[in-house]
Amino acid sequence: MNYTLNQLQIFLKVVQTNSITKAAEELNLTQPAVSIQIKNLQAQFDIPLIEIIGKKIYITDFGKEIAESAKSILDQVYAINYKTMAFKDQLVGRLKISIVSTGKYVLPYFLSDFLRTNPGVEISIDVTNREKVLESQLENEVDFSLVSDALDNPTFDSIDLLSNDLYLIGNSETAKMKPTFNYQDFKNELPLIFREYGSGTRKIMESYFKKQGVDGLKKIELMSNEAVKQAVIAGLGYSIMPIIGIKNEVKAGTLKIIEREGLPISTKWKLIWHKDKSLSPVSKAFLTYVGENKDQIKQKYFQ
């Protein structure tokens, strides 16, 4: 056997995401690079690790066992690294954080200085929708989660980070054509572009239009905020989106904010964790850092 730690890490990520594309994104690699490493790992075994049927990946039973072994090996490697750093009196450990998709515009700014001053800390971030983010907390799969809507759940403790304002948007041409449209028009010629079920942004949109007495909407459904944004820019319809993910396009004029009563919708970005979870030293240090520095971070990057 001649497999490498890098191959095991990449294979484990493919198993966890069930996708070469998603694994490449999370590892900041190209799809061909991931495919090559999986191919090289597979060459070490006579039994298939994965099967591709159509365009979908299926992990074989043997592949699942190898993934479990790979996780154990990598955990041992991390433990060795942590012990080495600990002997140097440095904070060491791993932080696992799940975030809603728009959270990628927020979380890095709360991590950068913390990681710079604590090089022994490693980060694992899972980007998904709200439903899966909360599920990861309830299953004790992560240390913290980042959500952006009201959270009335006694299971979680939380700390507010900053406000999250959502606006109705169209592209410059469609907004110009219908500057005074009525919400009832969404039933006919003006499609609304929604995120998938389980998304926090979708939940907010549906709640807003319900309050406006609008139902039976003409809808387009997409799986990511970036896809929604590009669809609106292309003129496929309108959507309600967090300003934090579209501010550059608004400044450039490719997207236009459409003013309506009840907008913007204001929520809060919250860092949450299970109240019964025993926080590790790294988790406690990060929570302390966020509490002490959130106002400065907000002022510096989100003013």
Short mmCIF file of N, CA and C in Angstrom, two decimals, residues 56-219:
data_model
loop_
_atom_site.label_atom_id
_atom_site.label_comp_id
_atom_site.label_asym_id
_atom_site.label_seq_id
_atom_site.Cartn_x
_atom_site.Cartn_y
_atom_site.Cartn_z
N LYS A 56 -24.23 10.42 -10.53
CA LYS A 56 -24.29 10.40 -9.08
C LYS A 56 -23.26 9.44 -8.50
N ILE A 57 -22.65 9.86 -7.38
CA ILE A 57 -21.64 9.04 -6.71
C ILE A 57 -22.30 8.21 -5.62
N TYR A 58 -21.93 6.94 -5.58
CA TYR A 58 -22.38 6.05 -4.52
C TYR A 58 -21.14 5.46 -3.84
N ILE A 59 -21.10 5.54 -2.51
CA ILE A 59 -19.98 4.98 -1.76
C ILE A 59 -20.28 3.51 -1.49
N THR A 60 -19.36 2.63 -1.87
CA THR A 60 -19.57 1.21 -1.64
C THR A 60 -19.42 0.90 -0.15
N ASP A 61 -19.87 -0.29 0.25
CA ASP A 61 -19.70 -0.69 1.65
C ASP A 61 -18.22 -0.72 2.02
N PHE A 62 -17.40 -1.19 1.10
CA PHE A 62 -15.96 -1.21 1.34
C PHE A 62 -15.43 0.22 1.46
N GLY A 63 -15.93 1.11 0.60
CA GLY A 63 -15.52 2.51 0.65
C GLY A 63 -15.87 3.16 1.98
N LYS A 64 -17.04 2.81 2.52
CA LYS A 64 -17.44 3.36 3.81
C LYS A 64 -16.51 2.89 4.93
N GLU A 65 -16.07 1.62 4.85
CA GLU A 65 -15.14 1.12 5.86
C GLU A 65 -13.79 1.82 5.76
N ILE A 66 -13.33 2.04 4.53
CA ILE A 66 -12.06 2.75 4.33
C ILE A 66 -12.18 4.18 4.84
N ALA A 67 -13.35 4.80 4.62
CA ALA A 67 -13.57 6.17 5.10
C ALA A 67 -13.49 6.23 6.61
N GLU A 68 -14.06 5.24 7.30
CA GLU A 68 -13.98 5.20 8.77
C GLU A 68 -12.53 5.06 9.23
N SER A 69 -11.77 4.21 8.55
CA SER A 69 -10.36 4.04 8.89
C SER A 69 -9.58 5.32 8.61
N ALA A 70 -9.91 5.97 7.49
CA ALA A 70 -9.23 7.22 7.12
C ALA A 70 -9.48 8.29 8.18
N LYS A 71 -10.73 8.37 8.66
CA LYS A 71 -11.05 9.35 9.70
C LYS A 71 -10.25 9.09 10.96
N SER A 72 -10.13 7.82 11.33
CA SER A 72 -9.38 7.46 12.53
C SER A 72 -7.90 7.82 12.37
N ILE A 73 -7.35 7.54 11.19
CA ILE A 73 -5.93 7.86 10.92
C ILE A 73 -5.70 9.36 10.99
N LEU A 74 -6.57 10.12 10.34
CA LEU A 74 -6.41 11.58 10.31
C LEU A 74 -6.59 12.18 11.70
N ASP A 75 -7.51 11.62 12.48
CA ASP A 75 -7.69 12.10 13.85
C ASP A 75 -6.42 11.89 14.67
N GLN A 76 -5.75 10.76 14.44
CA GLN A 76 -4.50 10.49 15.15
C GLN A 76 -3.40 11.46 14.73
N VAL A 77 -3.37 11.78 13.45
CA VAL A 77 -2.39 12.74 12.95
C VAL A 77 -2.64 14.11 13.57
N TYR A 78 -3.93 14.52 13.60
CA TYR A 78 -4.27 15.79 14.24
C TYR A 78 -3.85 15.79 15.70
N ALA A 79 -4.07 14.66 16.39
CA ALA A 79 -3.73 14.58 17.81
C ALA A 79 -2.22 14.76 18.02
N ILE A 80 -1.43 14.18 17.14
CA ILE A 80 0.03 14.34 17.23
C ILE A 80 0.40 15.81 17.04
N ASN A 81 -0.22 16.45 16.05
CA ASN A 81 0.06 17.87 15.80
C ASN A 81 -0.33 18.73 17.00
N TYR A 82 -1.50 18.42 17.58
CA TYR A 82 -1.97 19.19 18.72
C TYR A 82 -1.03 19.05 19.92
N LYS A 83 -0.56 17.81 20.16
CA LYS A 83 0.35 17.59 21.29
C LYS A 83 1.66 18.35 21.10
N THR A 84 2.11 18.39 19.85
CA THR A 84 3.35 19.13 19.55
C THR A 84 3.17 20.61 19.85
N MET A 85 2.05 21.16 19.41
CA MET A 85 1.77 22.58 19.64
C MET A 85 1.57 22.86 21.13
N ALA A 86 0.90 21.92 21.82
CA ALA A 86 0.63 22.11 23.25
C ALA A 86 1.93 22.21 24.05
N PHE A 87 2.96 21.46 23.61
CA PHE A 87 4.24 21.53 24.29
C PHE A 87 4.88 22.90 24.14
N LYS A 88 4.43 23.65 23.14
CA LYS A 88 4.93 25.00 22.91
C LYS A 88 4.02 26.04 23.55
N ASP A 89 3.09 25.57 24.41
CA ASP A 89 2.15 26.45 25.10
C ASP A 89 1.27 27.25 24.14
N GLN A 90 0.89 26.63 23.04
CA GLN A 90 0.00 27.27 22.09
C GLN A 90 -1.39 26.62 22.16
N LEU A 91 -2.41 27.43 21.90
CA LEU A 91 -3.77 26.91 21.85
C LEU A 91 -3.90 25.99 20.64
N VAL A 92 -4.33 24.76 20.87
CA VAL A 92 -4.43 23.79 19.78
C VAL A 92 -5.79 23.11 19.80
N GLY A 93 -6.23 22.67 18.65
CA GLY A 93 -7.50 21.95 18.54
C GLY A 93 -8.21 22.27 17.25
N ARG A 94 -9.41 21.74 17.11
CA ARG A 94 -10.20 21.95 15.89
C ARG A 94 -11.54 22.57 16.25
N LEU A 95 -11.98 23.47 15.40
CA LEU A 95 -13.30 24.06 15.49
C LEU A 95 -14.12 23.58 14.30
N LYS A 96 -15.27 23.01 14.58
CA LYS A 96 -16.19 22.61 13.52
C LYS A 96 -17.40 23.54 13.55
N ILE A 97 -17.65 24.20 12.43
CA ILE A 97 -18.71 25.20 12.37
C ILE A 97 -19.57 24.94 11.15
N SER A 98 -20.88 24.92 11.33
CA SER A 98 -21.81 24.83 10.19
C SER A 98 -22.45 26.19 10.00
N ILE A 99 -22.60 26.61 8.75
CA ILE A 99 -23.15 27.94 8.47
C ILE A 99 -24.15 27.87 7.33
N VAL A 100 -25.14 28.76 7.38
CA VAL A 100 -26.03 28.91 6.23
C VAL A 100 -25.24 29.55 5.09
N SER A 101 -25.72 29.40 3.86
CA SER A 101 -24.90 29.75 2.70
C SER A 101 -24.44 31.20 2.69
N THR A 102 -25.31 32.13 3.11
CA THR A 102 -24.92 33.53 3.11
C THR A 102 -23.90 33.82 4.20
N GLY A 103 -23.75 32.89 5.13
CA GLY A 103 -22.79 33.07 6.21
C GLY A 103 -21.35 33.14 5.74
N LYS A 104 -21.10 32.71 4.49
CA LYS A 104 -19.74 32.79 3.98
C LYS A 104 -19.29 34.24 3.80
N TYR A 105 -20.25 35.17 3.80
CA TYR A 105 -19.90 36.59 3.73
C TYR A 105 -19.63 37.18 5.12
N VAL A 106 -19.88 36.40 6.16
CA VAL A 106 -19.78 36.91 7.53
C VAL A 106 -18.67 36.22 8.32
N LEU A 107 -18.72 34.91 8.40
CA LEU A 107 -17.86 34.16 9.32
C LEU A 107 -16.36 34.41 9.13
N PRO A 108 -15.84 34.48 7.90
CA PRO A 108 -14.38 34.66 7.75
C PRO A 108 -13.83 35.85 8.51
N TYR A 109 -14.61 36.93 8.63
CA TYR A 109 -14.13 38.12 9.30
C TYR A 109 -14.05 37.93 10.82
N PHE A 110 -14.80 36.95 11.32
CA PHE A 110 -14.74 36.66 12.76
C PHE A 110 -13.71 35.57 13.06
N LEU A 111 -13.09 35.03 12.02
CA LEU A 111 -12.10 33.98 12.20
C LEU A 111 -10.67 34.44 11.94
N SER A 112 -10.50 35.40 11.04
CA SER A 112 -9.17 35.70 10.51
C SER A 112 -8.16 36.05 11.59
N ASP A 113 -8.45 37.03 12.43
CA ASP A 113 -7.49 37.43 13.47
C ASP A 113 -7.33 36.34 14.54
N PHE A 114 -8.42 35.65 14.84
CA PHE A 114 -8.35 34.57 15.83
C PHE A 114 -7.38 33.48 15.36
N LEU A 115 -7.47 33.11 14.09
CA LEU A 115 -6.58 32.07 13.56
C LEU A 115 -5.15 32.58 13.42
N ARG A 116 -5.02 33.85 13.12
CA ARG A 116 -3.68 34.43 12.96
C ARG A 116 -2.91 34.40 14.28
N THR A 117 -3.61 34.63 15.38
CA THR A 117 -2.95 34.63 16.69
C THR A 117 -2.93 33.25 17.33
N ASN A 118 -3.65 32.30 16.73
CA ASN A 118 -3.67 30.92 17.25
C ASN A 118 -3.43 29.94 16.11
N PRO A 119 -2.19 29.85 15.61
CA PRO A 119 -1.90 29.00 14.45
C PRO A 119 -2.11 27.52 14.69
N GLY A 120 -2.25 27.10 15.95
CA GLY A 120 -2.48 25.69 16.24
C GLY A 120 -3.93 25.27 16.13
N VAL A 121 -4.81 26.22 15.81
CA VAL A 121 -6.24 25.91 15.68
C VAL A 121 -6.56 25.62 14.21
N GLU A 122 -7.28 24.54 13.99
CA GLU A 122 -7.74 24.20 12.64
C GLU A 122 -9.26 24.37 12.56
N ILE A 123 -9.74 24.71 11.37
CA ILE A 123 -11.16 25.02 11.18
C ILE A 123 -11.77 24.09 10.14
N SER A 124 -12.95 23.59 10.43
CA SER A 124 -13.75 22.85 9.46
C SER A 124 -15.10 23.54 9.35
N ILE A 125 -15.46 23.98 8.15
CA ILE A 125 -16.71 24.73 7.94
C ILE A 125 -17.59 23.99 6.95
N ASP A 126 -18.82 23.75 7.35
CA ASP A 126 -19.81 23.11 6.47
C ASP A 126 -20.83 24.17 6.07
N VAL A 127 -20.93 24.43 4.76
CA VAL A 127 -21.86 25.43 4.24
C VAL A 127 -23.09 24.71 3.70
N THR A 128 -24.26 25.00 4.27
CA THR A 128 -25.47 24.29 3.86
C THR A 128 -26.68 25.19 4.14
N ASN A 129 -27.89 24.61 4.16
CA ASN A 129 -29.06 25.44 4.45
C ASN A 129 -29.41 25.37 5.94
N ARG A 130 -30.35 26.21 6.33
CA ARG A 130 -30.66 26.38 7.76
C ARG A 130 -31.08 25.07 8.41
N GLU A 131 -31.92 24.31 7.72
CA GLU A 131 -32.44 23.07 8.29
C GLU A 131 -31.30 22.12 8.65
N LYS A 132 -30.33 21.98 7.75
CA LYS A 132 -29.21 21.08 7.99
C LYS A 132 -28.24 21.65 9.01
N VAL A 133 -28.13 22.98 9.07
CA VAL A 133 -27.29 23.61 10.08
C VAL A 133 -27.81 23.27 11.48
N LEU A 134 -29.11 23.41 11.69
CA LEU A 134 -29.69 23.10 13.00
C LEU A 134 -29.58 21.60 13.30
N GLU A 135 -29.73 20.80 12.27
CA GLU A 135 -29.61 19.35 12.45
C GLU A 135 -28.20 18.99 12.92
N SER A 136 -27.19 19.66 12.35
CA SER A 136 -25.81 19.37 12.75
C SER A 136 -25.58 19.72 14.21
N GLN A 137 -26.29 20.74 14.72
CA GLN A 137 -26.19 21.09 16.13
C GLN A 137 -26.85 20.02 17.00
N LEU A 138 -28.04 19.62 16.62
CA LEU A 138 -28.79 18.65 17.42
C LEU A 138 -28.10 17.29 17.45
N GLU A 139 -27.35 16.98 16.37
CA GLU A 139 -26.63 15.70 16.29
C GLU A 139 -25.23 15.80 16.88
N ASN A 140 -24.89 16.97 17.44
CA ASN A 140 -23.59 17.20 18.06
C ASN A 140 -22.44 16.95 17.09
N GLU A 141 -22.64 17.37 15.84
CA GLU A 141 -21.61 17.18 14.81
C GLU A 141 -20.67 18.37 14.72
N VAL A 142 -21.06 19.52 15.29
CA VAL A 142 -20.26 20.73 15.18
C VAL A 142 -20.18 21.43 16.54
N ASP A 143 -19.24 22.36 16.64
CA ASP A 143 -19.11 23.14 17.88
C ASP A 143 -20.05 24.35 17.86
N PHE A 144 -20.06 25.07 16.73
CA PHE A 144 -20.89 26.26 16.60
C PHE A 144 -21.60 26.23 15.25
N SER A 145 -22.66 27.05 15.15
CA SER A 145 -23.35 27.25 13.88
C SER A 145 -23.66 28.73 13.72
N LEU A 146 -23.77 29.15 12.47
CA LEU A 146 -24.11 30.53 12.17
C LEU A 146 -25.42 30.56 11.41
N VAL A 147 -26.42 31.24 11.97
CA VAL A 147 -27.73 31.36 11.34
C VAL A 147 -28.11 32.83 11.28
N SER A 148 -29.15 33.14 10.50
CA SER A 148 -29.45 34.55 10.27
C SER A 148 -30.92 34.90 10.44
N ASP A 149 -31.69 34.06 11.10
CA ASP A 149 -33.09 34.40 11.32
C ASP A 149 -33.43 34.21 12.80
N ALA A 150 -34.62 34.61 13.15
CA ALA A 150 -35.04 34.49 14.55
C ALA A 150 -34.98 33.04 15.01
N LEU A 151 -34.42 32.82 16.17
CA LEU A 151 -34.24 31.47 16.68
C LEU A 151 -34.79 31.39 18.09
N ASP A 152 -36.01 30.89 18.19
CA ASP A 152 -36.67 30.77 19.49
C ASP A 152 -36.64 29.30 19.90
N ASN A 153 -35.46 28.87 20.35
CA ASN A 153 -35.29 27.46 20.70
C ASN A 153 -34.45 27.37 21.97
N PRO A 154 -35.04 26.89 23.06
CA PRO A 154 -34.31 26.83 24.34
C PRO A 154 -33.16 25.83 24.33
N THR A 155 -33.06 25.03 23.26
CA THR A 155 -31.97 24.06 23.17
C THR A 155 -30.63 24.74 22.95
N PHE A 156 -30.65 25.95 22.37
CA PHE A 156 -29.41 26.60 21.97
C PHE A 156 -29.13 27.86 22.79
N ASP A 157 -27.85 28.08 23.04
CA ASP A 157 -27.36 29.38 23.49
C ASP A 157 -26.87 30.12 22.25
N SER A 158 -26.79 31.45 22.35
CA SER A 158 -26.39 32.21 21.16
C SER A 158 -25.76 33.54 21.56
N ILE A 159 -25.06 34.12 20.59
CA ILE A 159 -24.52 35.47 20.73
C ILE A 159 -24.79 36.20 19.43
N ASP A 160 -25.36 37.40 19.50
CA ASP A 160 -25.65 38.20 18.31
C ASP A 160 -24.36 38.79 17.77
N LEU A 161 -24.20 38.72 16.45
CA LEU A 161 -23.00 39.26 15.82
C LEU A 161 -23.27 40.61 15.14
N LEU A 162 -24.25 40.64 14.23
CA LEU A 162 -24.59 41.88 13.54
C LEU A 162 -25.95 41.72 12.88
N SER A 163 -26.47 42.82 12.38
CA SER A 163 -27.80 42.78 11.76
C SER A 163 -27.71 42.20 10.35
N ASN A 164 -28.83 41.68 9.89
CA ASN A 164 -28.91 41.09 8.55
C ASN A 164 -30.18 41.63 7.90
N ASP A 165 -30.02 42.51 6.93
CA ASP A 165 -31.15 43.16 6.27
C ASP A 165 -31.38 42.55 4.90
N LEU A 166 -32.64 42.18 4.63
CA LEU A 166 -33.01 41.57 3.35
C LEU A 166 -33.90 42.51 2.56
N TYR A 167 -33.61 42.64 1.26
CA TYR A 167 -34.32 43.56 0.38
C TYR A 167 -34.91 42.82 -0.81
N LEU A 168 -35.99 43.39 -1.35
CA LEU A 168 -36.53 42.93 -2.62
C LEU A 168 -35.65 43.49 -3.73
N ILE A 169 -35.22 42.62 -4.64
CA ILE A 169 -34.30 43.06 -5.69
C ILE A 169 -34.75 42.56 -7.07
N GLY A 170 -34.39 43.33 -8.08
CA GLY A 170 -34.53 42.94 -9.48
C GLY A 170 -33.31 43.44 -10.21
N ASN A 171 -33.16 43.09 -11.48
CA ASN A 171 -32.04 43.69 -12.19
C ASN A 171 -32.45 45.06 -12.70
N SER A 172 -31.52 45.82 -13.21
CA SER A 172 -31.79 47.22 -13.55
C SER A 172 -32.86 47.36 -14.62
N GLU A 173 -32.91 46.41 -15.55
CA GLU A 173 -33.89 46.50 -16.65
C GLU A 173 -35.29 46.11 -16.19
N THR A 174 -35.43 44.98 -15.51
CA THR A 174 -36.76 44.54 -15.09
C THR A 174 -37.35 45.48 -14.06
N ALA A 175 -36.51 46.03 -13.18
CA ALA A 175 -37.01 46.99 -12.18
C ALA A 175 -37.48 48.27 -12.85
N LYS A 176 -36.81 48.66 -13.92
CA LYS A 176 -37.18 49.87 -14.65
C LYS A 176 -38.50 49.67 -15.40
N MET A 177 -38.72 48.45 -15.90
CA MET A 177 -39.95 48.16 -16.65
C MET A 177 -41.17 48.14 -15.75
N LYS A 178 -41.00 47.71 -14.52
CA LYS A 178 -42.14 47.57 -13.60
C LYS A 178 -41.85 48.29 -12.27
N PRO A 179 -41.65 49.58 -12.29
CA PRO A 179 -41.27 50.28 -11.05
C PRO A 179 -42.37 50.33 -10.01
N THR A 180 -43.63 50.18 -10.44
CA THR A 180 -44.74 50.30 -9.49
C THR A 180 -45.63 49.06 -9.47
N PHE A 181 -45.03 47.90 -9.75
CA PHE A 181 -45.85 46.69 -9.83
C PHE A 181 -46.52 46.38 -8.50
N ASN A 182 -47.61 45.65 -8.62
CA ASN A 182 -48.35 45.18 -7.45
C ASN A 182 -47.91 43.76 -7.14
N TYR A 183 -47.94 43.39 -5.86
CA TYR A 183 -47.50 42.05 -5.49
C TYR A 183 -48.32 40.97 -6.19
N GLN A 184 -49.55 41.28 -6.52
CA GLN A 184 -50.36 40.28 -7.21
C GLN A 184 -49.78 39.91 -8.57
N ASP A 185 -48.93 40.80 -9.13
CA ASP A 185 -48.30 40.50 -10.41
C ASP A 185 -47.40 39.28 -10.34
N PHE A 186 -46.95 38.94 -9.13
CA PHE A 186 -46.09 37.78 -9.00
C PHE A 186 -46.83 36.48 -9.34
N LYS A 187 -48.16 36.54 -9.36
CA LYS A 187 -48.93 35.35 -9.73
C LYS A 187 -48.92 35.15 -11.23
N ASN A 188 -48.55 36.19 -11.96
CA ASN A 188 -48.66 36.14 -13.41
C ASN A 188 -47.29 36.25 -14.09
N GLU A 189 -46.88 37.50 -14.40
CA GLU A 189 -45.71 37.67 -15.26
C GLU A 189 -44.41 37.85 -14.52
N LEU A 190 -44.43 38.04 -13.22
CA LEU A 190 -43.20 38.35 -12.49
C LEU A 190 -42.86 37.22 -11.52
N PRO A 191 -42.06 36.25 -11.95
CA PRO A 191 -41.73 35.14 -11.05
C PRO A 191 -40.88 35.59 -9.87
N LEU A 192 -41.09 34.95 -8.75
CA LEU A 192 -40.23 35.13 -7.59
C LEU A 192 -39.24 33.98 -7.55
N ILE A 193 -37.99 34.29 -7.27
CA ILE A 193 -36.96 33.27 -7.24
C ILE A 193 -36.67 32.93 -5.78
N PHE A 194 -36.95 31.68 -5.41
CA PHE A 194 -36.83 31.21 -4.04
C PHE A 194 -35.63 30.28 -3.89
N ARG A 195 -35.10 30.21 -2.68
CA ARG A 195 -34.19 29.13 -2.33
C ARG A 195 -34.99 27.86 -2.10
N GLU A 196 -34.27 26.74 -1.91
CA GLU A 196 -34.92 25.45 -1.71
C GLU A 196 -35.55 25.37 -0.33
N TYR A 197 -36.44 24.37 -0.13
CA TYR A 197 -37.02 24.14 1.19
C TYR A 197 -35.91 23.82 2.19
N GLY A 198 -36.03 24.37 3.38
CA GLY A 198 -35.01 24.20 4.40
C GLY A 198 -34.11 25.41 4.52
N SER A 199 -34.21 26.32 3.55
CA SER A 199 -33.40 27.54 3.57
C SER A 199 -34.03 28.59 4.48
N GLY A 200 -33.20 29.28 5.26
CA GLY A 200 -33.70 30.35 6.11
C GLY A 200 -34.22 31.53 5.31
N THR A 201 -33.55 31.86 4.19
CA THR A 201 -34.00 32.96 3.34
C THR A 201 -35.37 32.66 2.76
N ARG A 202 -35.60 31.42 2.35
CA ARG A 202 -36.92 31.04 1.83
C ARG A 202 -37.98 31.20 2.90
N LYS A 203 -37.66 30.78 4.11
CA LYS A 203 -38.62 30.89 5.21
C LYS A 203 -39.00 32.36 5.44
N ILE A 204 -38.01 33.24 5.39
CA ILE A 204 -38.27 34.67 5.58
C ILE A 204 -39.12 35.22 4.44
N MET A 205 -38.81 34.83 3.21
CA MET A 205 -39.59 35.29 2.04
C MET A 205 -41.05 34.86 2.14
N GLU A 206 -41.25 33.59 2.46
CA GLU A 206 -42.61 33.07 2.53
C GLU A 206 -43.40 33.77 3.62
N SER A 207 -42.76 34.01 4.76
CA SER A 207 -43.43 34.70 5.86
C SER A 207 -43.81 36.13 5.46
N TYR A 208 -42.92 36.80 4.76
CA TYR A 208 -43.18 38.18 4.35
C TYR A 208 -44.37 38.27 3.40
N PHE A 209 -44.38 37.43 2.36
CA PHE A 209 -45.47 37.51 1.39
C PHE A 209 -46.80 37.03 1.97
N LYS A 210 -46.73 36.14 2.94
CA LYS A 210 -47.96 35.73 3.62
C LYS A 210 -48.56 36.92 4.36
N LYS A 211 -47.69 37.73 5.01
CA LYS A 211 -48.17 38.92 5.71
C LYS A 211 -48.76 39.95 4.74
N GLN A 212 -48.27 39.93 3.49
CA GLN A 212 -48.79 40.86 2.48
C GLN A 212 -50.08 40.34 1.84
N GLY A 213 -50.52 39.15 2.27
CA GLY A 213 -51.75 38.58 1.74
C GLY A 213 -51.61 38.04 0.33
N VAL A 214 -50.37 37.66 -0.02
CA VAL A 214 -50.10 37.16 -1.37
C VAL A 214 -49.84 35.66 -1.30
N ASP A 215 -50.60 34.91 -2.09
CA ASP A 215 -50.35 33.47 -2.18
C ASP A 215 -50.46 33.05 -3.64
N GLY A 216 -50.24 31.75 -3.90
CA GLY A 216 -50.30 31.27 -5.27
C GLY A 216 -49.26 31.90 -6.15
N LEU A 217 -48.05 32.14 -5.60
CA LEU A 217 -47.02 32.85 -6.32
C LEU A 217 -46.41 32.02 -7.45
N LYS A 218 -46.03 32.71 -8.50
CA LYS A 218 -45.28 32.09 -9.58
C LYS A 218 -43.83 32.01 -9.12
N LYS A 219 -43.27 30.79 -9.05
CA LYS A 219 -41.97 30.61 -8.40
C LYS A 219 -40.94 29.95 -9.31
#
